[in-house]
Amino acid sequence: LAWGAGLAERMARERDIVALLEHPNIARLYDAGVDASGRPYLALEYVDGQPLDAWCEAKALGVPERLRLFLQVAHAVAYAHGRLVVHRDLKPSNVLVTADGQAHLLDFGIAKLLHEAAPGDAGLTQEQGRVLTPRYASPEQIRGETITVASDVYSLGVLLYELLTGRLPFDAVTPAALEAAVLEGEPLL
């Protein structure tokens, strides 16, 4: 990890956001700060699990079991929204499922508080350019518009589509083609 300018601020921001969230399906924050060498750190709950999609495949889960796991994620996201936090990066690798079948939402590194999610926001998460996962990003994220809870709801829809069909709703070879498909296309059937 490069300790570039702004990293401490980004981590402090994640700390402040995750500190607002205490839910059984969200990885807990235990501590955060800067060590003696000036390196920022976050101490989060260790979740011994597999990414959501890998867990479903490994266990050969049927639709009812996949829906139960998805509902855990949806409840965690709804809880975050109730605290005015938009995750902005919902995808299978940011949901780990433990051996007992509990889903845990992680990685609030690019999350925003709703009052900070305005278009053109030159905040800390944009220092490295546009930060998103294109295959799960909402149209408003791709267009650089204001982010609302609807952005996470869209990403939850993509996640559910993938869990139930085994593929993503849009298939494109290049990033530009993917963005065009999300903005203008129809999902694969």
One Martini backbone bead per residue (centre of mass of N, CA, C, O) as a GRO file, in nm:
protein
  189
    1LEU     BB    1   0.094   0.037   0.024
    2ALA     BB    2   0.052   0.361  -0.038
    3TRP     BB    3   0.158   0.661   0.148
    4GLY     BB    4  -0.014   0.890   0.050
    5ALA     BB    5  -0.168   1.156   0.005
    6GLY     BB    6  -0.465   1.135   0.212
    7LEU     BB    7  -0.484   0.865   0.365
    8ALA     BB    8  -0.546   0.955   0.653
    9GLU     BB    9  -0.810   1.098   0.576
   10ARG     BB   10  -0.958   0.853   0.455
   11MET     BB   11  -0.940   0.679   0.712
   12ALA     BB   12  -1.085   0.878   0.899
   13ARG     BB   13  -1.345   0.871   0.740
   14GLU     BB   14  -1.404   0.572   0.771
   15ARG     BB   15  -1.408   0.574   1.074
   16ASP     BB   16  -1.647   0.774   1.108
   17ILE     BB   17  -1.851   0.598   0.956
   18VAL     BB   18  -1.823   0.317   1.101
   19ALA     BB   19  -1.891   0.433   1.389
   20LEU     BB   20  -2.209   0.456   1.311
   21LEU     BB   21  -2.192   0.128   1.281
   22GLU     BB   22  -2.415  -0.117   1.448
   23HIS     BB   23  -2.418  -0.438   1.303
   24PRO     BB   24  -2.432  -0.780   1.244
   25ASN     BB   25  -2.370  -0.710   0.908
   26ILE     BB   26  -2.122  -0.530   1.017
   27ALA     BB   27  -1.818  -0.451   1.040
   28ARG     BB   28  -1.629  -0.368   1.307
   29LEU     BB   29  -1.501  -0.105   1.493
   30TYR     BB   30  -1.219  -0.070   1.721
   31ASP     BB   31  -0.986   0.108   1.575
   32ALA     BB   32  -0.801   0.426   1.537
   33GLY     BB   33  -0.511   0.585   1.366
   34VAL     BB   34  -0.171   0.671   1.453
   35ASP     BB   35   0.134   0.582   1.448
   36ALA     BB   36   0.464   0.648   1.535
   37SER     BB   37   0.524   0.671   1.205
   38GLY     BB   38   0.245   0.797   1.071
   39ARG     BB   39   0.053   0.556   1.031
   40PRO     BB   40  -0.240   0.459   0.936
   41TYR     BB   41  -0.526   0.295   1.108
   42LEU     BB   42  -0.738  -0.001   1.113
   43ALA     BB   43  -0.955  -0.179   1.346
   44LEU     BB   44  -1.118  -0.464   1.249
   45GLU     BB   45  -1.317  -0.699   1.214
   46TYR     BB   46  -1.276  -1.033   1.179
   47VAL     BB   47  -1.369  -1.208   0.879
   48ASP     BB   48  -1.431  -1.551   0.839
   49GLY     BB   49  -1.462  -1.569   0.488
   50GLN     BB   50  -1.659  -1.547   0.197
   51PRO     BB   51  -1.760  -1.448  -0.074
   52LEU     BB   52  -2.077  -1.449  -0.166
   53ASP     BB   53  -2.052  -1.601  -0.441
   54ALA     BB   54  -1.862  -1.829  -0.344
   55TRP     BB   55  -2.047  -1.942  -0.126
   56CYS     BB   56  -2.287  -2.019  -0.305
   57GLU     BB   57  -2.126  -2.214  -0.485
   58ALA     BB   58  -1.994  -2.403  -0.269
   59LYS     BB   59  -2.301  -2.469  -0.148
   60ALA     BB   60  -2.523  -2.486  -0.362
   61LEU     BB   61  -2.737  -2.271  -0.357
   62GLY     BB   62  -3.046  -2.181  -0.350
   63VAL     BB   63  -3.274  -1.942  -0.373
   64PRO     BB   64  -3.363  -1.915  -0.072
   65GLU     BB   65  -3.071  -1.890   0.044
   66ARG     BB   66  -2.985  -1.643  -0.123
   67LEU     BB   67  -3.208  -1.457  -0.016
   68ARG     BB   68  -3.126  -1.463   0.281
   69LEU     BB   69  -2.850  -1.334   0.237
   70PHE     BB   70  -2.943  -1.080   0.093
   71LEU     BB   71  -3.114  -0.970   0.331
   72GLN     BB   72  -2.877  -0.912   0.513
   73VAL     BB   73  -2.758  -0.696   0.330
   74ALA     BB   74  -3.007  -0.513   0.309
   75HIS     BB   75  -3.019  -0.450   0.613
   76ALA     BB   76  -2.742  -0.317   0.632
   77VAL     BB   77  -2.796  -0.094   0.426
   78ALA     BB   78  -3.046   0.026   0.564
   79TYR     BB   79  -2.898   0.103   0.820
   80ALA     BB   80  -2.700   0.298   0.688
   81HIS     BB   81  -2.917   0.483   0.567
   82GLY     BB   82  -3.035   0.560   0.853
   83ARG     BB   83  -2.727   0.706   0.888
   84LEU     BB   84  -2.649   0.846   0.607
   85VAL     BB   85  -2.512   0.596   0.448
   86VAL     BB   86  -2.318   0.542   0.155
   87HIS     BB   87  -2.132   0.299   0.018
   88ARG     BB   88  -2.065   0.268  -0.327
   89ASP     BB   89  -1.946  -0.071  -0.311
   90LEU     BB   90  -2.138  -0.301  -0.403
   91LYS     BB   91  -2.014  -0.639  -0.368
   92PRO     BB   92  -1.916  -0.957  -0.318
   93SER     BB   93  -1.625  -0.878  -0.187
   94ASN     BB   94  -1.796  -0.691   0.042
   95VAL     BB   95  -1.910  -0.988   0.120
   96LEU     BB   96  -1.898  -1.192   0.397
   97VAL     BB   97  -1.920  -1.546   0.471
   98THR     BB   98  -1.968  -1.746   0.723
   99ALA     BB   99  -1.992  -2.065   0.842
  100ASP     BB  100  -2.293  -1.975   0.967
  101GLY     BB  101  -2.426  -1.774   0.738
  102GLN     BB  102  -2.303  -1.482   0.775
  103ALA     BB  103  -2.330  -1.162   0.674
  104HIS     BB  104  -2.061  -0.913   0.586
  105LEU     BB  105  -2.013  -0.583   0.567
  106LEU     BB  106  -1.761  -0.403   0.386
  107ASP     BB  107  -1.593  -0.144   0.285
  108PHE     BB  108  -1.604   0.210   0.354
  109GLY     BB  109  -1.387   0.375   0.176
  110ILE     BB  110  -1.627   0.525  -0.029
  111ALA     BB  111  -1.806   0.638   0.156
  112LYS     BB  112  -2.099   0.841   0.231
  113LEU     BB  113  -2.252   1.109   0.327
  114LEU     BB  114  -2.528   1.242   0.204
  115HIS     BB  115  -2.435   1.553   0.237
  116GLU     BB  116  -2.154   1.466   0.051
  117ALA     BB  117  -2.297   1.352  -0.241
  118ALA     BB  118  -2.214   1.548  -0.457
  119PRO     BB  119  -2.154   1.673  -0.742
  120GLY     BB  120  -1.817   1.715  -0.795
  121ASP     BB  121  -1.680   1.600  -0.561
  122ALA     BB  122  -1.351   1.678  -0.417
  123GLY     BB  123  -1.287   1.457  -0.245
  124LEU     BB  124  -1.088   1.211  -0.114
  125THR     BB  125  -1.201   0.980  -0.318
  126GLN     BB  126  -1.088   1.160  -0.587
  127GLU     BB  127  -0.769   1.166  -0.602
  128GLN     BB  128  -0.767   0.887  -0.795
  129GLY     BB  129  -1.023   0.944  -0.910
  130ARG     BB  130  -1.257   0.748  -1.004
  131VAL     BB  131  -1.455   0.564  -0.757
  132LEU     BB  132  -1.531   0.236  -0.879
  133THR     BB  133  -1.744  -0.042  -0.980
  134PRO     BB  134  -1.871  -0.072  -1.283
  135ARG     BB  135  -2.053  -0.341  -1.261
  136TYR     BB  136  -2.207  -0.192  -0.985
  137ALA     BB  137  -2.268   0.078  -1.088
  138SER     BB  138  -2.446   0.345  -1.117
  139PRO     BB  139  -2.544   0.576  -1.335
  140GLU     BB  140  -2.474   0.823  -1.146
  141GLN     BB  141  -2.182   0.742  -1.104
  142ILE     BB  142  -2.091   0.743  -1.401
  143ARG     BB  143  -2.194   1.053  -1.441
  144GLY     BB  144  -2.134   1.223  -1.165
  145GLU     BB  145  -2.364   1.234  -0.973
  146THR     BB  146  -2.569   1.232  -0.735
  147ILE     BB  147  -2.570   1.058  -0.433
  148THR     BB  148  -2.782   0.799  -0.322
  149VAL     BB  149  -2.957   0.534  -0.213
  150ALA     BB  150  -3.014   0.445  -0.508
  151SER     BB  151  -2.729   0.347  -0.570
  152ASP     BB  152  -2.740   0.102  -0.377
  153VAL     BB  153  -2.994  -0.027  -0.491
  154TYR     BB  154  -2.877  -0.089  -0.763
  155SER     BB  155  -2.641  -0.268  -0.659
  156LEU     BB  156  -2.828  -0.474  -0.528
  157GLY     BB  157  -2.956  -0.562  -0.796
  158VAL     BB  158  -2.698  -0.673  -0.920
  159LEU     BB  159  -2.639  -0.876  -0.698
  160LEU     BB  160  -2.902  -1.037  -0.727
  161TYR     BB  161  -2.877  -1.111  -1.020
  162GLU     BB  162  -2.615  -1.273  -0.982
  163LEU     BB  163  -2.720  -1.479  -0.769
  164LEU     BB  164  -2.962  -1.590  -0.966
  165THR     BB  165  -2.787  -1.621  -1.261
  166GLY     BB  166  -2.450  -1.603  -1.264
  167ARG     BB  167  -2.465  -1.301  -1.373
  168LEU     BB  168  -2.444  -1.012  -1.525
  169PRO     BB  169  -2.643  -0.768  -1.678
  170PHE     BB  170  -2.362  -0.683  -1.813
  171ASP     BB  171  -2.175  -0.727  -2.127
  172ALA     BB  172  -1.835  -0.614  -2.152
  173VAL     BB  173  -1.511  -0.543  -2.265
  174THR     BB  174  -1.520  -0.243  -2.212
  175PRO     BB  175  -1.561   0.029  -2.021
  176ALA     BB  176  -1.727   0.193  -2.227
  177ALA     BB  177  -1.936  -0.032  -2.290
  178LEU     BB  178  -2.037  -0.064  -2.003
  179GLU     BB  179  -2.137   0.222  -1.959
  180ALA     BB  180  -2.337   0.220  -2.194
  181ALA     BB  181  -2.508  -0.016  -2.091
  182VAL     BB  182  -2.595   0.111  -1.822
  183LEU     BB  183  -2.718   0.378  -1.954
  184GLU     BB  184  -2.878   0.221  -2.229
  185GLY     BB  185  -2.934  -0.063  -2.163
  186GLU     BB  186  -3.025  -0.403  -2.137
  187PRO     BB  187  -3.055  -0.660  -1.966
  188LEU     BB  188  -2.988  -0.967  -1.943
  189LEU     BB  189  -3.179  -1.287  -1.987
   0.00000   0.00000   0.00000
